[in-house]
Short mmCIF file of C-alpha atoms and ligand atoms in Angstrom, two decimals:
data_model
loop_
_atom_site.label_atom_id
_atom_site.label_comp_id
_atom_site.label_asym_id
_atom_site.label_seq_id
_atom_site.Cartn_x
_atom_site.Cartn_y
_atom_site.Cartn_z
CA UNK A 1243 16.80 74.62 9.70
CA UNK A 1244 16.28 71.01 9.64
CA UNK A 1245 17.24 69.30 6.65
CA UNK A 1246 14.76 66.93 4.80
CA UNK A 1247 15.88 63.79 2.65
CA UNK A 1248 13.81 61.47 1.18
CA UNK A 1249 15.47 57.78 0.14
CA UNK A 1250 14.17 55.22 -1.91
CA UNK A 1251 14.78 52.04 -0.76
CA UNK A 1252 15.02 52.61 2.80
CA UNK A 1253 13.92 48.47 3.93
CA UNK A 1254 17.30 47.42 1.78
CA UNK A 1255 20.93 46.93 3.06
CA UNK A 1256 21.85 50.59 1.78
CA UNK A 1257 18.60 52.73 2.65
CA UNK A 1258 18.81 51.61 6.47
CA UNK A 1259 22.04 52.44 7.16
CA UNK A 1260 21.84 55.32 5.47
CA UNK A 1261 18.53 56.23 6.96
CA UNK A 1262 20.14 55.42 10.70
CA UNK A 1263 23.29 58.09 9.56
CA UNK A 1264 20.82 60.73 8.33
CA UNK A 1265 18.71 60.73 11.30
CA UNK A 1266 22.01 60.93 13.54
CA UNK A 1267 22.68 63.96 11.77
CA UNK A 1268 19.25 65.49 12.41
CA UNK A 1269 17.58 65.44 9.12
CA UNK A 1270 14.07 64.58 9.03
CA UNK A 1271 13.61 61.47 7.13
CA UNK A 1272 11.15 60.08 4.23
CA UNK A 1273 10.92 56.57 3.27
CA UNK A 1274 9.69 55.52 0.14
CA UNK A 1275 8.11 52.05 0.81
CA UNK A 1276 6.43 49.84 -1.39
CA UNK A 1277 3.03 48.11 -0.26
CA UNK A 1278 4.14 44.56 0.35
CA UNK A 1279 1.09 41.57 1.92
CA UNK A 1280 3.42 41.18 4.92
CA UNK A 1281 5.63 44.13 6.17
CA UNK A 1282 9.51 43.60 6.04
CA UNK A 1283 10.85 46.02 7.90
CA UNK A 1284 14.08 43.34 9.55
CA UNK A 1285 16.91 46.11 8.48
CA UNK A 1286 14.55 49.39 9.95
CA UNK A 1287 12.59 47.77 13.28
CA UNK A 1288 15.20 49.39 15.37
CA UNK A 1289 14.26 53.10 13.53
CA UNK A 1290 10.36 52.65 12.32
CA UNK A 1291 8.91 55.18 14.51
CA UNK A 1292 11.51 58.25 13.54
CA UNK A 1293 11.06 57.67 9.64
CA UNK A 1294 7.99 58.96 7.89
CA UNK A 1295 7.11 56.74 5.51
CA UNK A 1296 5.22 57.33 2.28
CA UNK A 1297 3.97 54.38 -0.07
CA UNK A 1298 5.00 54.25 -3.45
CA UNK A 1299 6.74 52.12 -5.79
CA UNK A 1300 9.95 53.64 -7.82
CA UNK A 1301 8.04 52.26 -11.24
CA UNK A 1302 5.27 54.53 -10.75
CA UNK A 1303 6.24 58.20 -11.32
CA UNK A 1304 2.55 59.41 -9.82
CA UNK A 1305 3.32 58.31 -6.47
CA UNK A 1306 6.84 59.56 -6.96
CA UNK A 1307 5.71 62.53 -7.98
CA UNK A 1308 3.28 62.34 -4.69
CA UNK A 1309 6.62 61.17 -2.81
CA UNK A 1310 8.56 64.35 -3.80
CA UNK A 1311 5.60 66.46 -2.72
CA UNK A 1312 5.01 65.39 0.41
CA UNK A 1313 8.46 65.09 1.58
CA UNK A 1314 9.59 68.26 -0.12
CA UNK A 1315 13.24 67.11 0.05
CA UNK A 1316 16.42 68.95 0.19
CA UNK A 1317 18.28 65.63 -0.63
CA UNK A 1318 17.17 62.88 -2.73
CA UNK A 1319 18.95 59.17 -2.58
CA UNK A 1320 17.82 57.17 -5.13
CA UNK A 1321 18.66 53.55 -3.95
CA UNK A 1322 15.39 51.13 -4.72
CA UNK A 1323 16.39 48.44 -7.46
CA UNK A 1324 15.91 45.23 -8.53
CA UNK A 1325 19.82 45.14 -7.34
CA UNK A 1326 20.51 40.85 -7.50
CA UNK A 1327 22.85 40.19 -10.61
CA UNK A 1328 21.41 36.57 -10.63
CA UNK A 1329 18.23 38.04 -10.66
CA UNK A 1330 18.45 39.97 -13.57
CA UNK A 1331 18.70 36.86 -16.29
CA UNK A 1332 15.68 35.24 -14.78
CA UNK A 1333 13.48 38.75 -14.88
CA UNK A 1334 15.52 41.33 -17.30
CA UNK A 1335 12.63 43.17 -18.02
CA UNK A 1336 11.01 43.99 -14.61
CA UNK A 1337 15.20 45.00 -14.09
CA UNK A 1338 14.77 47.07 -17.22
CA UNK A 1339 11.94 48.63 -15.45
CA UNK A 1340 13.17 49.25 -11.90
CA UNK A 1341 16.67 49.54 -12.69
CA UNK A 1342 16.67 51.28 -15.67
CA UNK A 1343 13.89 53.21 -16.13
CA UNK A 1344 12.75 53.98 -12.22
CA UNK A 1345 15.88 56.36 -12.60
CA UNK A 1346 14.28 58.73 -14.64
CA UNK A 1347 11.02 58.45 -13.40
CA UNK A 1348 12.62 59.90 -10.00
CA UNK A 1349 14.59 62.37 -11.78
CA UNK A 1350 11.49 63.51 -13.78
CA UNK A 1351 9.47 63.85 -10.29
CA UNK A 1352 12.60 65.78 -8.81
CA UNK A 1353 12.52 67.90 -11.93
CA UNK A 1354 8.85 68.60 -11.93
CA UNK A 1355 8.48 69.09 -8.09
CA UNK A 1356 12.09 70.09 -6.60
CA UNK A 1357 14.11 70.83 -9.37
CA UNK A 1358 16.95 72.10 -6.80
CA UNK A 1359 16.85 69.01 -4.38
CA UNK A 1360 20.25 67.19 -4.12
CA UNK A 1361 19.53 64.15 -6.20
CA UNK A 1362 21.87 60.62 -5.31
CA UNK A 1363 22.07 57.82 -7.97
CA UNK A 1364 23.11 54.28 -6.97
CA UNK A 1365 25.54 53.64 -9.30
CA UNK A 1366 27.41 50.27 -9.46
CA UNK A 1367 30.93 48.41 -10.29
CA UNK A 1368 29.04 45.97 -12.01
CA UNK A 1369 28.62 48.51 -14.95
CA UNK A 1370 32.35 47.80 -15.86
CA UNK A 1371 31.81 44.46 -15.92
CA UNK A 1372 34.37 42.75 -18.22
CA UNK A 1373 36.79 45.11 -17.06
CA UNK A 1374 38.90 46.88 -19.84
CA UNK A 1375 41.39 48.34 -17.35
CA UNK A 1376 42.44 47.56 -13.87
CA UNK A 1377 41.67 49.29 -11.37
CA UNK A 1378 38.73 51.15 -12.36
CA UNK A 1379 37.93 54.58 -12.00
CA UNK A 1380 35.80 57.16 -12.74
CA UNK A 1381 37.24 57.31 -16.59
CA UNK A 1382 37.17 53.91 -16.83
CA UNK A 1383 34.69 53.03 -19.75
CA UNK A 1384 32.00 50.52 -18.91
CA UNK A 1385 31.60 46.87 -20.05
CA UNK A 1386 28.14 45.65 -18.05
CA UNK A 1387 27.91 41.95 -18.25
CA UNK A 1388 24.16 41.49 -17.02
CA UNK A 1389 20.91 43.16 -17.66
CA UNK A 1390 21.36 44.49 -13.97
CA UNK A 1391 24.72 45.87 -15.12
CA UNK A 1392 23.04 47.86 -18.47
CA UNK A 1393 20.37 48.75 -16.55
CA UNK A 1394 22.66 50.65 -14.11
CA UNK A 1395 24.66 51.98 -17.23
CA UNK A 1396 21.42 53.64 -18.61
CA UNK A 1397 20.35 54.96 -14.83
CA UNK A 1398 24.06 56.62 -14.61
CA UNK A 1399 23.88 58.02 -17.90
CA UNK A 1400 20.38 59.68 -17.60
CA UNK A 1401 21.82 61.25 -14.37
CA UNK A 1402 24.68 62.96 -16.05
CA UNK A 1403 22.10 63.77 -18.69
CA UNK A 1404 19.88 65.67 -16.20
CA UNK A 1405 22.68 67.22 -14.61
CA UNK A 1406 23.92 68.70 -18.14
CA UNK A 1407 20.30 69.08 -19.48
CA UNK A 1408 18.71 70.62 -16.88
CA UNK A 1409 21.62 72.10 -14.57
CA UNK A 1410 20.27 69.41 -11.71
CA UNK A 1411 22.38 68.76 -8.75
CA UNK A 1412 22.73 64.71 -9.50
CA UNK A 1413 25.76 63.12 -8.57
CA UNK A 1414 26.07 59.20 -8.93
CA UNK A 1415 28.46 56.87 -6.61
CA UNK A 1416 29.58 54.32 -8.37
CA UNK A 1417 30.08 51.93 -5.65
CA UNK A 1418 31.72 48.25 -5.30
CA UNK A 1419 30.60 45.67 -3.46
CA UNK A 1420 29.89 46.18 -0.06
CA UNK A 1421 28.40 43.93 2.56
CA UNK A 1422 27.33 43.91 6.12
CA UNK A 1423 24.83 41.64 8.51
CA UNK A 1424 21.70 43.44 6.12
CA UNK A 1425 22.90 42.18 3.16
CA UNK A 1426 20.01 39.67 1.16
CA UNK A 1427 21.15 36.60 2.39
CA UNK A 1428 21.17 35.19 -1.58
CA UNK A 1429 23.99 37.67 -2.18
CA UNK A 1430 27.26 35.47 -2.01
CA UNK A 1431 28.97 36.97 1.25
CA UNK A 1432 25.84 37.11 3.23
CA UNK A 1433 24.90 32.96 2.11
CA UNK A 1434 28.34 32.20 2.92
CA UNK A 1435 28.14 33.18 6.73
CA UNK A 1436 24.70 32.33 7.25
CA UNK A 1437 25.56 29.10 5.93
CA UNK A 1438 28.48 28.92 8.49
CA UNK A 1439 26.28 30.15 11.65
CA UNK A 1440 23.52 27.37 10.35
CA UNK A 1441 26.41 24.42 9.93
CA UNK A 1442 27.94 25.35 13.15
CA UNK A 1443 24.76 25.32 15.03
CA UNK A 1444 23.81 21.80 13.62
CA UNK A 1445 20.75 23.37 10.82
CA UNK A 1446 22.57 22.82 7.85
CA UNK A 1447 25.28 20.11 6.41
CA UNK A 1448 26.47 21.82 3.37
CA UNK A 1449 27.23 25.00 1.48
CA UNK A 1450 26.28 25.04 -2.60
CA UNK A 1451 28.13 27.57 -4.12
CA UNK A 1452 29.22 28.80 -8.15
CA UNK A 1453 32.32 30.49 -8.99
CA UNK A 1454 34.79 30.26 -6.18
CA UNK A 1455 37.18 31.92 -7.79
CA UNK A 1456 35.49 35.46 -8.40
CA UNK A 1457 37.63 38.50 -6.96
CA UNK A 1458 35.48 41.19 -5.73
CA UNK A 1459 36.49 44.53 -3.88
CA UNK A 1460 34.09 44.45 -0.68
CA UNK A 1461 33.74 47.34 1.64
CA UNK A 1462 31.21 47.77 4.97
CA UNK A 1463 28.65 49.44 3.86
CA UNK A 1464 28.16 50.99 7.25
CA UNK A 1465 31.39 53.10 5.80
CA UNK A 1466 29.69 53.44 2.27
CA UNK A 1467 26.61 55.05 3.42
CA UNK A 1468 28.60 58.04 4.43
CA UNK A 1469 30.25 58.41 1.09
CA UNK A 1470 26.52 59.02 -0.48
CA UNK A 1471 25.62 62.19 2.20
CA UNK A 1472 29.16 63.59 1.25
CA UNK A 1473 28.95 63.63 -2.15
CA UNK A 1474 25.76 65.77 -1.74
CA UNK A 1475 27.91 68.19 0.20
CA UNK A 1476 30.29 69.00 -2.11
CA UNK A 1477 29.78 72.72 -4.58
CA UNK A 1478 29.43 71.19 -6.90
CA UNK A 1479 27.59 67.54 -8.66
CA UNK A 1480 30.42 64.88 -9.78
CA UNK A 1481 30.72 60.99 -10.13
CA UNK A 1482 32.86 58.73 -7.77
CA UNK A 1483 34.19 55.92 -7.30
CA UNK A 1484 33.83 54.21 -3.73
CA UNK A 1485 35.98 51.27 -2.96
CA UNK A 1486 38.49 49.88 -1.03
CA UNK A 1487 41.26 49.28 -3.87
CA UNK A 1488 41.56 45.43 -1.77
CA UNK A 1489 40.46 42.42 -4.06
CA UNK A 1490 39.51 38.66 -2.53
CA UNK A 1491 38.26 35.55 -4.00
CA UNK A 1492 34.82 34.13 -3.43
CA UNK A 1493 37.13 31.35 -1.77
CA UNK A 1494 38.94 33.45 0.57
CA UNK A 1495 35.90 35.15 1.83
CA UNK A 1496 34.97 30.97 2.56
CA UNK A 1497 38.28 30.44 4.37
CA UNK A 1498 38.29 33.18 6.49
CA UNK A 1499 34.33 32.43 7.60
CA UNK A 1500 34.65 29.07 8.33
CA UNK A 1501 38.43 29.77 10.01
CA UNK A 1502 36.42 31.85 12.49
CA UNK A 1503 34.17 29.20 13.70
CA UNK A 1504 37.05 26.58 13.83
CA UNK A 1505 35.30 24.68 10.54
CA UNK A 1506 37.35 23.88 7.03
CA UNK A 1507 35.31 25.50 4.45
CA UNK A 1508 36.34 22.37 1.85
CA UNK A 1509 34.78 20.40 4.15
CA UNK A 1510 31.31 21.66 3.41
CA UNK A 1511 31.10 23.55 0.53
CA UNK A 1512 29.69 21.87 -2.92
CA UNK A 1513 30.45 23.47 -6.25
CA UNK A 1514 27.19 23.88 -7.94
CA UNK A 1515 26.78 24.72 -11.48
CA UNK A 1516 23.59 26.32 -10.99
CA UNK A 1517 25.25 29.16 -9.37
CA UNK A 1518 27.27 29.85 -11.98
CA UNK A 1519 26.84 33.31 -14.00
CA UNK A 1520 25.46 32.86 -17.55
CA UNK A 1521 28.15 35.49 -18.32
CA UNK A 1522 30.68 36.32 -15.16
CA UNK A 1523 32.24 39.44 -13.48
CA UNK A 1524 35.54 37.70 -12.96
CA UNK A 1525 37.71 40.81 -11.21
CA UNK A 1526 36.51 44.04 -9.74
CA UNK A 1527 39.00 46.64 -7.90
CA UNK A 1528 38.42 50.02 -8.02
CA UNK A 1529 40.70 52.86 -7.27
CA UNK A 1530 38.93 55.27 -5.02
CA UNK A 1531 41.38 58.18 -5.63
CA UNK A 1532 39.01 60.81 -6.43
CA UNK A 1533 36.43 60.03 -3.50
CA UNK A 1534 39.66 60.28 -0.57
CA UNK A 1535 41.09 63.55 -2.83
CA UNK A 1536 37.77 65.58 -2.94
CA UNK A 1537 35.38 64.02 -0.25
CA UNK A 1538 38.15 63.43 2.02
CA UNK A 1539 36.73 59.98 2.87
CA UNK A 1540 38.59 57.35 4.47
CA UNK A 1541 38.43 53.55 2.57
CA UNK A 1542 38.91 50.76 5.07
CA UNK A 1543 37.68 51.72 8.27
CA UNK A 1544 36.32 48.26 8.72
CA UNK A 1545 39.31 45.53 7.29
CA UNK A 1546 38.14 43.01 4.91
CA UNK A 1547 38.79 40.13 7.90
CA UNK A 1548 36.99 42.27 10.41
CA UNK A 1549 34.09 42.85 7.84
CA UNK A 1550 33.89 39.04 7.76
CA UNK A 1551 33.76 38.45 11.45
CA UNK A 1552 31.04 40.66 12.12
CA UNK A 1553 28.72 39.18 9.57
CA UNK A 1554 29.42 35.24 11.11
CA UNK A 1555 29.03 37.22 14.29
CA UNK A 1556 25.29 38.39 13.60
CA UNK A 1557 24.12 35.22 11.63
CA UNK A 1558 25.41 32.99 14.85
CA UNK A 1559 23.44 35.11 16.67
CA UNK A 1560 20.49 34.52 14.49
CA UNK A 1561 20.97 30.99 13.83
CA UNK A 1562 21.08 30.37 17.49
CA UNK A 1563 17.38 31.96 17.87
CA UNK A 1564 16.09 29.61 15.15
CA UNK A 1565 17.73 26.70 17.10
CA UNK A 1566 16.30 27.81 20.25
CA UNK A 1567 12.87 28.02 18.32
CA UNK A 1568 12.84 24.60 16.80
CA UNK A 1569 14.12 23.11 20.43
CA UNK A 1570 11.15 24.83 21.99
CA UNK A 1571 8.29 23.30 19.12
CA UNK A 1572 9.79 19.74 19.68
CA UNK A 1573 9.23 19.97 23.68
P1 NDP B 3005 18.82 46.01 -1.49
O1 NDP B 3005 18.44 44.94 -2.45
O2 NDP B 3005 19.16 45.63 -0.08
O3 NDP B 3005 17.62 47.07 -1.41
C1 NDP B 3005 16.88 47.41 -2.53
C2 NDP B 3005 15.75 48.31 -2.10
O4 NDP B 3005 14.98 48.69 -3.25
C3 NDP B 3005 14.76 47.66 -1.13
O5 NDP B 3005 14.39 48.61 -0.16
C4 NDP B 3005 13.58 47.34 -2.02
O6 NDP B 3005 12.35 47.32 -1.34
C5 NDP B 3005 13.61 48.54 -2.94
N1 NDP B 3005 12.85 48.33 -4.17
C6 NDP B 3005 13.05 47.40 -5.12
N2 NDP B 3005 12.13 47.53 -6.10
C7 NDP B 3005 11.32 48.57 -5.74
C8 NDP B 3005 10.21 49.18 -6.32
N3 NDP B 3005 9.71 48.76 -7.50
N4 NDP B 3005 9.64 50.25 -5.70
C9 NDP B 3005 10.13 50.67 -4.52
N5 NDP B 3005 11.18 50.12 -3.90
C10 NDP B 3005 11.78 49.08 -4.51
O7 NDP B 3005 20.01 46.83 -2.16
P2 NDP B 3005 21.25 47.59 -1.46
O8 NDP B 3005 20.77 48.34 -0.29
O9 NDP B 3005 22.39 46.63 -1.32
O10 NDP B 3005 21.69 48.59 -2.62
C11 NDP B 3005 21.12 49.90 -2.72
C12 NDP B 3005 21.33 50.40 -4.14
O11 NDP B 3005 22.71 50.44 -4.45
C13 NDP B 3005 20.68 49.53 -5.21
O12 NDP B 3005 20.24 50.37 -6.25
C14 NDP B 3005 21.82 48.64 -5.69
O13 NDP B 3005 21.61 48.18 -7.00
C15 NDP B 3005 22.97 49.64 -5.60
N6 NDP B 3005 24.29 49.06 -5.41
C16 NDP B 3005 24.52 48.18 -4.38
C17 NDP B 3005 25.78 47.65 -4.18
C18 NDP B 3005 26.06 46.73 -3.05
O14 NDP B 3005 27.15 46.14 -3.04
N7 NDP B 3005 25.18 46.60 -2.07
C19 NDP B 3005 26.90 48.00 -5.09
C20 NDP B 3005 26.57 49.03 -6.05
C21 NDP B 3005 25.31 49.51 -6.22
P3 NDP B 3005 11.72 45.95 -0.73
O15 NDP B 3005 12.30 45.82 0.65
O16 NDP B 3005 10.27 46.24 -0.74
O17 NDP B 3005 12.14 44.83 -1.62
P1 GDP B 3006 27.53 40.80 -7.50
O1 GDP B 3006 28.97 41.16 -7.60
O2 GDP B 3006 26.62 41.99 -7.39
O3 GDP B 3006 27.07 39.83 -8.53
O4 GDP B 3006 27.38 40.12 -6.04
P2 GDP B 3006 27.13 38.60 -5.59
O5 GDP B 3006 27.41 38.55 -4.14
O6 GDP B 3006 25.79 38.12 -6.04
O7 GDP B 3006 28.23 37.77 -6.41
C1 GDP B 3006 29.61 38.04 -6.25
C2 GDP B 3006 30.42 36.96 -6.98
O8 GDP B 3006 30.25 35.72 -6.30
C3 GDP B 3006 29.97 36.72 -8.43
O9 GDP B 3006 31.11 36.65 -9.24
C4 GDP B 3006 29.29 35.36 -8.38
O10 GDP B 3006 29.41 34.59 -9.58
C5 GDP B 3006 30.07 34.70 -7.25
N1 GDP B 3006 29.36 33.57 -6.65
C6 GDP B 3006 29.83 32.32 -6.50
N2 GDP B 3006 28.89 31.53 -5.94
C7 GDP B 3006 27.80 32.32 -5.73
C8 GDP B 3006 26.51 32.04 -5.16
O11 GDP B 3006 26.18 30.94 -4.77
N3 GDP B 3006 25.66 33.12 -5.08
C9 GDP B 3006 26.01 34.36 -5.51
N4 GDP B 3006 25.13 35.37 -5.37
N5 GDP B 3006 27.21 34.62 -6.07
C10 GDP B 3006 28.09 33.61 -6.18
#
């Protein structure tokens, strides 16, 4: 029989490639999508027409509740967040609300309407935060350093609490960084080689970054997505870790993108204080043991260097439309 999943947060970086993996594998597909004035739909165009969507918004457990209904899912993936760390000082609350508490509204419309759907929790690194052992793991305990990061901490904790409460299949993935051409272009990997496609095409002279000197442990998340459909595979409903156990430097992701377009990233990018973190991650690695042991899935299918490439690839390729455009207004 054909399986049905319904993910949250299907227009973001995560929902649309997990959305394009789903469908490959037959399931039939729900997307929750908020109602937005102008549609964006960049990261799904290619997939529109296969994915049912329903409208709802993850801080509203009626349409959830509607959502779950409708769809009548044997998997859930819970991935729609306020998920920008920057974000989060500027509007903690509204993260409080769809960070935080959006978690349990979905569990509670899971509970109410599917109580034995397969229920996914986005999970992040950024709930260890100021790291109290290196590398992290699933044991590690958690340190958040932003109201995104305690907002994730309470969304983790009220899965495990449904699992244990109400014998719910919930499992969360606590996943590190991970990047790809969908990324939001304000996230620091993304506005690095978007910033080198726009310099090397002549639209922009300079790069302003924060801390160069942040280590982060960055995975595809083409390879990520594949982690979240395992883990609601498995017997039984667990927590893992998914990382690559490799650690660069905001600067070394700058070297190697500029390297690739024959450009010396020192000659264009600006330190700017007002990218700096009113409290910083400095180091994330984590140690994805448990996920290769019991999910048998492979870290590092896509190298850090290769994962680099491919994003300058894409953003030259998008830069060079937007050149092409403004060439054919000034004719
Ligand atoms: P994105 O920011 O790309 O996508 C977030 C999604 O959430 C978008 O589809 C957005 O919709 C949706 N959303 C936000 N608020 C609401 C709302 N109130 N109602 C309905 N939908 C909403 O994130 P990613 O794909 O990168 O990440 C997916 C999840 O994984 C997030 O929870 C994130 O915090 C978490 N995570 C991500 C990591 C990463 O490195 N990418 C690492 C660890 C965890 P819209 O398009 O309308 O804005
Ligand atoms: P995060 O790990 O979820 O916060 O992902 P980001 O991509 O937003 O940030 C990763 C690291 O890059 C953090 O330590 C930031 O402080 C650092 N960083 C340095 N400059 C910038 C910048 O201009 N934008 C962003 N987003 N991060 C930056």
């Amino acid at each position: 029989m054909t399986k049905r999943a319904l993910i949250t947060g299907i227009t973001g970086q995560d929902g649309s490639y997990l959305a394009d993996l789903l469908l490959e594998k037959g399931y039939k597909v729900y997307g929750l999508r908020r109602r937005t004035s102008v549609p964006i739909l960049e990261n799904i165009r290619h997939i529109e027409n296969e994915i049912e969507f329903i409208e709802g918004d993850i801080q509203d457990l009626s349409s959830l509740i509607r959502a779950v209904k409708q769809s009548d899912p044997d998997e859930v993936y819970n991935l729609a967040a306020q998920s920008f760390v920057g974000t989060s000082w500027t509007q903690p609350i509204l993260t409080g609300h769809a960070t935080a508490l959006s978690v349990t509204n979905m569990l509670e419309a899971v509970r109410i309407m599917k109580p034995d759907a397969r229920f996914y929790q986005a999970s992040s690194s950024e709930m260890f935060g100021k790291v109290v052992e290196t590398p992290q793991r699933e044991t590690t305990p958690f340190y958040p350093r932003s109201p995104y990061g305690v907002a994730k901490v309470y969304g983790h904790w009220m899965t495990v609490n449904y699992r244990e409460s109400y014998n719910m299949f919930g499992s969360s993935g606590i996943l590190f960084n991970h990047e790809s051409p969908r990324r939001g272009v304000e996230f620091v990997t993304r506005k690095i080689t978007d910033a080198v496609a726009r310099i090397k095409l002549g639209l922009q002279s300079e790069l302003r970054l924060g801390n160069l000197e942040a280590m982060r442990d960055w995975g595809y998340a083409k390879d990520y997505v594949e982690c979240m459909w395992l883990m609601l595979q498995q017997d039984k409903p667990d927590d893992y870790v998914i990382a690559t156990g490799e650690v660069h430097s905001v600067r070394e992701f700058c070297e190697i993108a500029f390297k690739y377009v024959d450009l010396d990233y020192r000659d264009y990018v600006v330190t700017d204080p007002a990218f700096f973190r009113a409290a910083e991650v400095d180091l994330l690695q984590g140690d994805p043991t448990k996920a290769i042991n019991q999910l048998g899935w492979t870290p590092q299918k896509t190298s850090f260097v290769k994962l680099v490439q491919l994003m300058v690839e894409s953003d030259l390729k998008k830069a060079e439309i937007t050149r092409s455009e403004i060439y054919s207004l000034r004719k």
